[in-house]
PDB file of C-alpha atoms in Angstrom:
ATOM      1  CA  GLN A   1     108.557  73.479   3.489  1.00 92.00           C
ATOM      2  CA  PRO A   2     111.427  74.088   0.951  1.00 96.00           C
ATOM      3  CA  VAL A   3     111.479  76.871  -1.814  1.00 97.00           C
ATOM      4  CA  VAL A   4     113.069  77.133  -5.228  1.00 98.00           C
ATOM      5  CA  THR A   5     113.398  79.931  -7.440  1.00 98.00           C
ATOM      6  CA  GLN A   6     114.721  79.594 -11.059  1.00 98.00           C
ATOM      7  CA  SER A   7     114.772  82.567 -13.788  1.00 96.00           C
ATOM      8  CA  SER A   8     111.798  82.457 -16.138  1.00 96.00           C
ATOM      9  CA  SER A   9     114.133  82.501 -19.625  1.00 97.00           C
ATOM     10  CA  ALA A  10     117.580  82.299 -20.593  1.00 98.00           C
ATOM     11  CA  SER A  11     119.236  81.814 -24.225  1.00 97.00           C
ATOM     12  CA  ALA A  12     122.855  81.192 -25.565  1.00 97.00           C
ATOM     13  CA  SER A  13     124.061  80.468 -29.099  1.00 97.00           C
ATOM     14  CA  LEU A  14     124.643  77.241 -30.491  1.00 97.00           C
ATOM     15  CA  GLY A  15     128.094  75.785 -29.818  1.00 97.00           C
ATOM     16  CA  SER A  16     128.459  78.101 -26.709  1.00 98.00           C
ATOM     17  CA  SER A  17     127.772  77.476 -22.819  1.00 98.00           C
ATOM     18  CA  VAL A  18     125.159  78.157 -20.208  1.00 98.00           C
ATOM     19  CA  LYS A  19     124.457  77.969 -16.457  1.00 98.00           C
ATOM     20  CA  LEU A  20     121.179  78.054 -15.004  1.00 98.00           C
ATOM     21  CA  THR A  21     120.662  78.809 -11.373  1.00 98.00           C
ATOM     22  CA  CYS A  22     118.332  77.532  -8.902  1.00 98.00           C
ATOM     23  CA  THR A  23     118.315  79.188  -5.334  1.00 98.00           C
ATOM     24  CA  LEU A  24     116.509  77.692  -2.395  1.00 98.00           C
ATOM     25  CA  SER A  25     114.900  79.413   0.342  1.00 97.00           C
ATOM     26  CA  SER A  26     117.396  80.287   3.290  1.00 95.00           C
ATOM     27  CA  ALA A  27     116.736  78.171   5.645  1.00 96.00           C
ATOM     28  CA  HIS A  28     116.966  75.096   3.257  1.00 96.00           C
ATOM     29  CA  SER A  29     120.019  76.578   1.671  1.00 96.00           C
ATOM     30  CA  HIS A  30     121.914  72.681   2.519  1.00 96.00           C
ATOM     31  CA  TYR A  31     119.286  70.843   0.847  1.00 98.00           C
ATOM     32  CA  ILE A  32     119.981  68.653  -2.574  1.00 98.00           C
ATOM     33  CA  ILE A  33     118.123  69.333  -5.394  1.00 98.00           C
ATOM     34  CA  ALA A  34     117.618  67.626  -9.092  1.00 98.00           C
ATOM     35  CA  TRP A  35     117.588  68.886 -12.351  1.00 98.00           C
ATOM     36  CA  HIS A  36     114.780  68.025 -14.871  1.00 98.00           C
ATOM     37  CA  GLN A  37     114.635  68.638 -18.647  1.00 98.00           C
ATOM     38  CA  GLN A  38     111.400  68.841 -20.874  1.00 98.00           C
ATOM     39  CA  GLN A  39     112.002  69.207 -24.623  1.00 98.00           C
ATOM     40  CA  PRO A  40     108.830  70.432 -26.358  1.00 97.00           C
ATOM     41  CA  GLY A  41     105.752  68.393 -26.045  1.00 96.00           C
ATOM     42  CA  LYS A  42     107.865  65.409 -24.172  1.00 98.00           C
ATOM     43  CA  ALA A  43     107.683  64.585 -20.951  1.00 98.00           C
ATOM     44  CA  PRO A  44     110.316  65.578 -18.676  1.00 98.00           C
ATOM     45  CA  ARG A  45     113.717  63.735 -17.991  1.00 98.00           C
ATOM     46  CA  TYR A  46     115.663  63.347 -14.999  1.00 98.00           C
ATOM     47  CA  LEU A  47     119.671  64.724 -15.350  1.00 98.00           C
ATOM     48  CA  MET A  48     121.049  64.867 -12.405  1.00 98.00           C
ATOM     49  CA  LYS A  49     121.040  65.570  -8.451  1.00 98.00           C
ATOM     50  CA  VAL A  50     123.320  68.314  -6.856  1.00 98.00           C
ATOM     51  CA  GLU A  51     124.479  68.586  -3.355  1.00 97.00           C
ATOM     52  CA  GLY A  52     125.441  71.898  -1.530  1.00 95.00           C
ATOM     53  CA  SER A  53     128.884  70.576  -1.642  1.00 96.00           C
ATOM     54  CA  GLY A  54     128.919  70.656  -5.384  1.00 95.00           C
ATOM     55  CA  ARG A  55     128.950  67.029  -6.084  1.00 97.00           C
ATOM     56  CA  PHE A  56     126.554  66.293  -8.988  1.00 98.00           C
ATOM     57  CA  ASN A  57     124.902  62.846  -9.616  1.00 97.00           C
ATOM     58  CA  LYS A  58     124.014  62.314 -13.367  1.00 97.00           C
ATOM     59  CA  GLY A  59     121.034  60.093 -14.504  1.00 97.00           C
ATOM     60  CA  SER A  60     121.915  57.280 -16.967  1.00 95.00           C
ATOM     61  CA  GLY A  61     122.762  58.624 -20.838  1.00 96.00           C
ATOM     62  CA  ILE A  62     122.650  62.209 -20.020  1.00 98.00           C
ATOM     63  CA  PRO A  63     125.527  63.636 -21.795  1.00 96.00           C
ATOM     64  CA  ASP A  64     128.880  64.900 -20.275  1.00 97.00           C
ATOM     65  CA  ARG A  65     128.169  68.325 -21.396  1.00 97.00           C
ATOM     66  CA  PHE A  66     125.662  68.613 -18.840  1.00 98.00           C
ATOM     67  CA  SER A  67     127.514  69.255 -15.472  1.00 98.00           C
ATOM     68  CA  GLY A  68     126.231  70.657 -11.795  1.00 98.00           C
ATOM     69  CA  SER A  69     127.781  72.660  -9.377  1.00 98.00           C
ATOM     70  CA  SER A  70     126.871  74.675  -6.363  1.00 98.00           C
ATOM     71  CA  SER A  71     127.509  78.126  -4.285  1.00 97.00           C
ATOM     72  CA  GLY A  72     125.679  78.610  -1.073  1.00 96.00           C
ATOM     73  CA  ALA A  73     122.071  78.245  -1.591  1.00 97.00           C
ATOM     74  CA  ASP A  74     122.524  78.193  -5.360  1.00 98.00           C
ATOM     75  CA  ARG A  75     122.518  75.384  -7.336  1.00 98.00           C
ATOM     76  CA  TYR A  76     123.558  75.280 -10.971  1.00 98.00           C
ATOM     77  CA  LEU A  77     122.902  73.239 -14.099  1.00 98.00           C
ATOM     78  CA  SER A  78     126.157  74.120 -17.131  1.00 98.00           C
ATOM     79  CA  ILE A  79     125.440  73.097 -20.233  1.00 98.00           C
ATOM     80  CA  SER A  80     128.468  73.022 -22.650  1.00 98.00           C
ATOM     81  CA  ASN A  81     128.628  73.052 -26.410  1.00 98.00           C
ATOM     82  CA  LEU A  82     125.097  73.986 -26.804  1.00 98.00           C
ATOM     83  CA  GLN A  83     122.983  71.640 -29.163  1.00 97.00           C
ATOM     84  CA  SER A  84     119.720  72.697 -30.735  1.00 97.00           C
ATOM     85  CA  GLU A  85     118.023  69.766 -29.118  1.00 97.00           C
ATOM     86  CA  ASP A  86     119.273  71.317 -25.382  1.00 98.00           C
ATOM     87  CA  GLU A  87     116.369  73.973 -26.403  1.00 98.00           C
ATOM     88  CA  ALA A  88     113.594  73.204 -23.593  1.00 98.00           C
ATOM     89  CA  GLN A  89     112.426  73.835 -19.858  1.00 98.00           C
ATOM     90  CA  TYR A  90     114.431  73.230 -17.296  1.00 98.00           C
ATOM     91  CA  TYR A  91     112.959  72.527 -13.991  1.00 98.00           C
ATOM     92  CA  CYS A  92     114.791  72.085 -10.035  1.00 98.00           C
ATOM     93  CA  GLU A  93     112.806  69.918  -7.748  1.00 98.00           C
ATOM     94  CA  THR A  94     114.178  69.508  -4.054  1.00 98.00           C
ATOM     95  CA  TRP A  95     112.067  67.641  -1.519  1.00 97.00           C
ATOM     96  CA  ASP A  96     111.816  66.691   2.388  1.00 94.00           C
ATOM     97  CA  ILE A  97     110.025  63.848   4.345  1.00 89.00           C
ATOM     98  CA  THR A  98     106.291  65.072   3.529  1.00 94.00           C
ATOM     99  CA  THR A  99     106.597  66.985   0.218  1.00 97.00           C
ATOM    100  CA  HIS A 100     108.320  67.593  -3.113  1.00 98.00           C
ATOM    101  CA  VAL A 101     108.823  71.186  -4.791  1.00 98.00           C
ATOM    102  CA  PHE A 102     109.584  71.959  -8.421  1.00 98.00           C
ATOM    103  CA  GLY A 103     110.670  75.632  -9.388  1.00 98.00           C
ATOM    104  CA  GLY A 104     108.635  77.336 -12.223  1.00 98.00           C
ATOM    105  CA  GLY A 105     111.276  76.356 -14.513  1.00 98.00           C
ATOM    106  CA  THR A 106     113.302  78.317 -16.669  1.00 98.00           C
ATOM    107  CA  LYS A 107     112.999  78.200 -20.558  1.00 98.00           C
ATOM    108  CA  LEU A 108     116.314  77.698 -22.548  1.00 98.00           C
ATOM    109  CA  THR A 109     116.718  79.269 -25.788  1.00 98.00           C
ATOM    110  CA  VAL A 110     119.586  78.452 -28.359  1.00 97.00           C
ATOM    111  CA  LEU A 111     119.968  81.168 -30.901  1.00 94.00           C
TER     112      LEU A 111
ATOM    113  CA  ASP B   1     114.797  49.626 -18.970  1.00 95.00           C
ATOM    114  CA  VAL B   2     113.043  51.239 -16.215  1.00 97.00           C
ATOM    115  CA  GLN B   3     109.374  52.078 -17.855  1.00 98.00           C
ATOM    116  CA  LEU B   4     106.102  53.473 -16.201  1.00 98.00           C
ATOM    117  CA  VAL B   5     103.106  53.612 -18.264  1.00 98.00           C
ATOM    118  CA  GLU B   6     100.042  55.422 -17.290  1.00 98.00           C
ATOM    119  CA  SER B   7      96.440  55.159 -17.860  1.00 98.00           C
ATOM    120  CA  GLY B   8      93.093  56.096 -16.849  1.00 98.00           C
ATOM    121  CA  GLY B   9      92.752  60.015 -18.089  1.00 98.00           C
ATOM    122  CA  GLY B  10      90.115  61.275 -19.684  1.00 98.00           C
ATOM    123  CA  LEU B  11      86.978  63.799 -19.726  1.00 98.00           C
ATOM    124  CA  VAL B  12      84.818  64.227 -16.528  1.00 98.00           C
ATOM    125  CA  GLN B  13      82.309  66.764 -15.381  1.00 98.00           C
ATOM    126  CA  PRO B  14      83.264  68.813 -12.059  1.00 98.00           C
ATOM    127  CA  GLY B  15      82.773  66.877  -8.797  1.00 98.00           C
ATOM    128  CA  GLY B  16      83.082  63.550 -11.062  1.00 98.00           C
ATOM    129  CA  SER B  17      85.833  60.846 -10.101  1.00 98.00           C
ATOM    130  CA  LEU B  18      88.498  59.373 -12.076  1.00 98.00           C
ATOM    131  CA  ARG B  19      91.172  56.919 -11.301  1.00 98.00           C
ATOM    132  CA  LEU B  20      94.539  56.596 -13.063  1.00 98.00           C
ATOM    133  CA  SER B  21      96.845  53.602 -13.013  1.00 98.00           C
ATOM    134  CA  CYS B  22     100.488  53.560 -13.733  1.00 98.00           C
ATOM    135  CA  ALA B  23     102.062  49.982 -14.812  1.00 98.00           C
ATOM    136  CA  ALA B  24     105.492  49.714 -13.756  1.00 98.00           C
ATOM    137  CA  SER B  25     108.579  47.671 -15.319  1.00 98.00           C
ATOM    138  CA  GLY B  26     112.473  47.549 -15.198  1.00 98.00           C
ATOM    139  CA  PHE B  27     112.839  47.546 -11.586  1.00 97.00           C
ATOM    140  CA  ILE B  28     111.811  45.974  -8.234  1.00 97.00           C
ATOM    141  CA  PHE B  29     108.634  47.979  -7.620  1.00 97.00           C
ATOM    142  CA  SER B  30     108.476  47.419  -3.929  1.00 96.00           C
ATOM    143  CA  ASP B  31     112.132  48.643  -3.362  1.00 96.00           C
ATOM    144  CA  TYR B  32     111.051  52.905  -4.513  1.00 97.00           C
ATOM    145  CA  TRP B  33     108.826  55.369  -3.154  1.00 97.00           C
ATOM    146  CA  MET B  34     106.792  56.704  -6.048  1.00 98.00           C
ATOM    147  CA  SER B  35     104.944  59.809  -7.087  1.00 98.00           C
ATOM    148  CA  TRP B  36     102.428  61.498  -8.943  1.00 98.00           C
ATOM    149  CA  VAL B  37     103.476  64.667 -10.829  1.00 98.00           C
ATOM    150  CA  ARG B  38     101.012  66.898 -12.958  1.00 98.00           C
ATOM    151  CA  GLN B  39     101.138  69.413 -15.313  1.00 98.00           C
ATOM    152  CA  ALA B  40      98.685  72.048 -16.232  1.00 98.00           C
ATOM    153  CA  PRO B  41      98.160  73.352 -19.933  1.00 97.00           C
ATOM    154  CA  GLY B  42     100.807  75.637 -20.389  1.00 96.00           C
ATOM    155  CA  LYS B  43     102.157  75.376 -17.008  1.00 97.00           C
ATOM    156  CA  GLY B  44     104.957  73.872 -14.764  1.00 98.00           C
ATOM    157  CA  LEU B  45     105.206  71.075 -12.746  1.00 98.00           C
ATOM    158  CA  GLU B  46     103.204  70.178  -9.909  1.00 98.00           C
ATOM    159  CA  TRP B  47     103.596  66.984  -6.736  1.00 98.00           C
ATOM    160  CA  VAL B  48     100.482  65.653  -6.216  1.00 98.00           C
ATOM    161  CA  ALA B  49     101.268  62.895  -3.907  1.00 98.00           C
ATOM    162  CA  ASN B  50     104.057  60.256  -3.391  1.00 97.00           C
ATOM    163  CA  ILE B  51     103.759  57.122  -1.405  1.00 97.00           C
ATOM    164  CA  LYS B  52     106.270  54.782   0.624  1.00 95.00           C
ATOM    165  CA  ARG B  53     107.565  51.740  -0.212  1.00 93.00           C
ATOM    166  CA  GLY B  54     105.442  49.294   2.030  1.00 85.00           C
ATOM    167  CA  GLY B  55     102.482  51.705   0.846  1.00 82.00           C
ATOM    168  CA  GLY B  56     102.119  52.653   4.734  1.00 87.00           C
ATOM    169  CA  ASP B  57     102.952  56.607   4.528  1.00 95.00           C
ATOM    170  CA  LYS B  58     101.265  59.237   1.998  1.00 97.00           C
ATOM    171  CA  PHE B  59     101.711  62.666   1.771  1.00 98.00           C
ATOM    172  CA  TYR B  60      99.421  64.710  -0.214  1.00 98.00           C
ATOM    173  CA  VAL B  61     100.020  68.668  -1.525  1.00 98.00           C
ATOM    174  CA  ASP B  62      97.411  70.768   0.631  1.00 97.00           C
ATOM    175  CA  SER B  63      95.009  71.301  -2.760  1.00 98.00           C
ATOM    176  CA  VAL B  64      94.480  67.350  -2.861  1.00 98.00           C
ATOM    177  CA  ARG B  65      94.182  66.049   0.525  1.00 98.00           C
ATOM    178  CA  GLY B  66      90.822  64.854   1.331  1.00 97.00           C
ATOM    179  CA  ARG B  67      89.971  63.936  -2.720  1.00 98.00           C
ATOM    180  CA  PHE B  68      92.746  62.148  -3.918  1.00 98.00           C
ATOM    181  CA  THR B  69      94.147  59.087  -2.623  1.00 98.00           C
ATOM    182  CA  ILE B  70      97.225  57.478  -3.561  1.00 98.00           C
ATOM    183  CA  SER B  71      97.818  53.514  -3.640  1.00 97.00           C
ATOM    184  CA  ARG B  72     100.077  50.834  -4.870  1.00 97.00           C
ATOM    185  CA  ASP B  73      99.739  46.885  -5.515  1.00 96.00           C
ATOM    186  CA  SER B  74     103.108  45.204  -5.233  1.00 95.00           C
ATOM    187  CA  ALA B  75     102.194  42.312  -6.400  1.00 96.00           C
ATOM    188  CA  LYS B  76     101.014  43.892 -10.057  1.00 97.00           C
ATOM    189  CA  ASN B  77     103.737  46.476  -9.723  1.00 97.00           C
ATOM    190  CA  SER B  78     101.036  49.229 -10.243  1.00 98.00           C
ATOM    191  CA  LEU B  79     100.565  52.730  -8.609  1.00 98.00           C
ATOM    192  CA  TYR B  80      96.788  54.223  -8.358  1.00 98.00           C
ATOM    193  CA  LEU B  81      95.316  57.707  -7.918  1.00 98.00           C
ATOM    194  CA  GLN B  82      91.811  57.951  -7.105  1.00 98.00           C
ATOM    195  CA  MET B  83      90.612  61.372  -7.685  1.00 98.00           C
ATOM    196  CA  ASN B  84      87.297  62.440  -6.613  1.00 98.00           C
ATOM    197  CA  ASN B  85      85.267  65.702  -6.195  1.00 98.00           C
ATOM    198  CA  LEU B  86      87.180  66.679  -9.071  1.00 98.00           C
ATOM    199  CA  ARG B  87      87.633  70.508  -9.932  1.00 98.00           C
ATOM    200  CA  VAL B  88      88.474  72.383 -13.085  1.00 98.00           C
ATOM    201  CA  GLU B  89      91.621  73.257 -11.936  1.00 98.00           C
ATOM    202  CA  ASP B  90      92.812  69.528 -11.680  1.00 98.00           C
ATOM    203  CA  THR B  91      93.027  69.710 -15.350  1.00 98.00           C
ATOM    204  CA  ALA B  92      96.576  68.606 -15.882  1.00 98.00           C
ATOM    205  CA  LEU B  93      98.874  65.767 -17.309  1.00 98.00           C
ATOM    206  CA  TYR B  94      99.414  63.323 -14.648  1.00 98.00           C
ATOM    207  CA  TYR B  95     102.836  62.099 -14.784  1.00 98.00           C
ATOM    208  CA  CYS B  96     103.636  58.454 -12.619  1.00 98.00           C
ATOM    209  CA  ALA B  97     107.169  59.071 -11.388  1.00 98.00           C
ATOM    210  CA  ARG B  98     110.082  57.129  -9.974  1.00 98.00           C
ATOM    211  CA  GLU B  99     111.427  58.274  -6.664  1.00 97.00           C
ATOM    212  CA  ASP B 100     115.252  57.854  -5.204  1.00 95.00           C
ATOM    213  CA  ASP B 101     115.046  61.060  -2.978  1.00 96.00           C
ATOM    214  CA  SER B 102     113.910  63.152  -6.026  1.00 97.00           C
ATOM    215  CA  VAL B 103     112.171  62.135  -9.126  1.00 98.00           C
ATOM    216  CA  ASP B 104     114.716  59.898 -11.258  1.00 97.00           C
ATOM    217  CA  TYR B 105     112.315  58.431 -14.056  1.00 98.00           C
ATOM    218  CA  TRP B 106     108.884  59.740 -15.702  1.00 98.00           C
ATOM    219  CA  GLY B 107     106.158  58.317 -17.572  1.00 98.00           C
ATOM    220  CA  GLN B 108     104.629  59.487 -20.478  1.00 98.00           C
ATOM    221  CA  GLY B 109     101.406  60.805 -18.686  1.00 98.00           C
ATOM    222  CA  THR B 110      97.749  60.429 -18.871  1.00 98.00           C
ATOM    223  CA  LEU B 111      95.158  63.459 -19.841  1.00 98.00           C
ATOM    224  CA  VAL B 112      92.973  64.244 -17.243  1.00 98.00           C
ATOM    225  CA  THR B 113      90.003  67.019 -18.369  1.00 98.00           C
ATOM    226  CA  VAL B 114      87.482  68.301 -15.823  1.00 98.00           C
ATOM    227  CA  SER B 115      84.859  70.190 -18.108  1.00 97.00           C
ATOM    228  CA  SER B 116      81.194  71.126 -17.984  1.00 95.00           C
TER     229      SER B 116
END
């Protein structure tokens, strides 16, 4: 089954940009992934799907500051003009016919 | 608007049972696969189980297979998770989730605590 790996933490300054990475296992490097945001004390929220081509498809109401991209087995979530409310856990997810898999999450701190 | 509202969580002793429910609204329930995802206190997300649109295919994470059963009732727009032989390590916030390949909508969760 696929495996997705994320760095445990990242930080960036208010108003700056950050790029989070989700890495697929080598046998599954062509898979689509999804990004989810979980603010403290809240349920997760779906952000977007990112394909191996780099194409991304955002959920309803997700600000333009959020975008996706891809390189090889890596899938990225980029956030520009960081706001305080972007401080959250970010999880990537992938799936096949019999399972879904979440990464361990990246805790983003906005300085 | 899509809404997913979970209920049925609570405190149960090890070896006990619990049935979670999820009331869905704002979309055609029968058109979508549905999932349960859980989150242990202070931990990350773990997919638990999912069920096909018509209810025919069901899949589970290894740690719950044989103990948990996912089901759905399209007439009631509801998703269920029957949890038997509960273990301390099943303690978590359980989220109902809609799938459009990936999860694309989440409920607010219902807390299950397994403790003696």
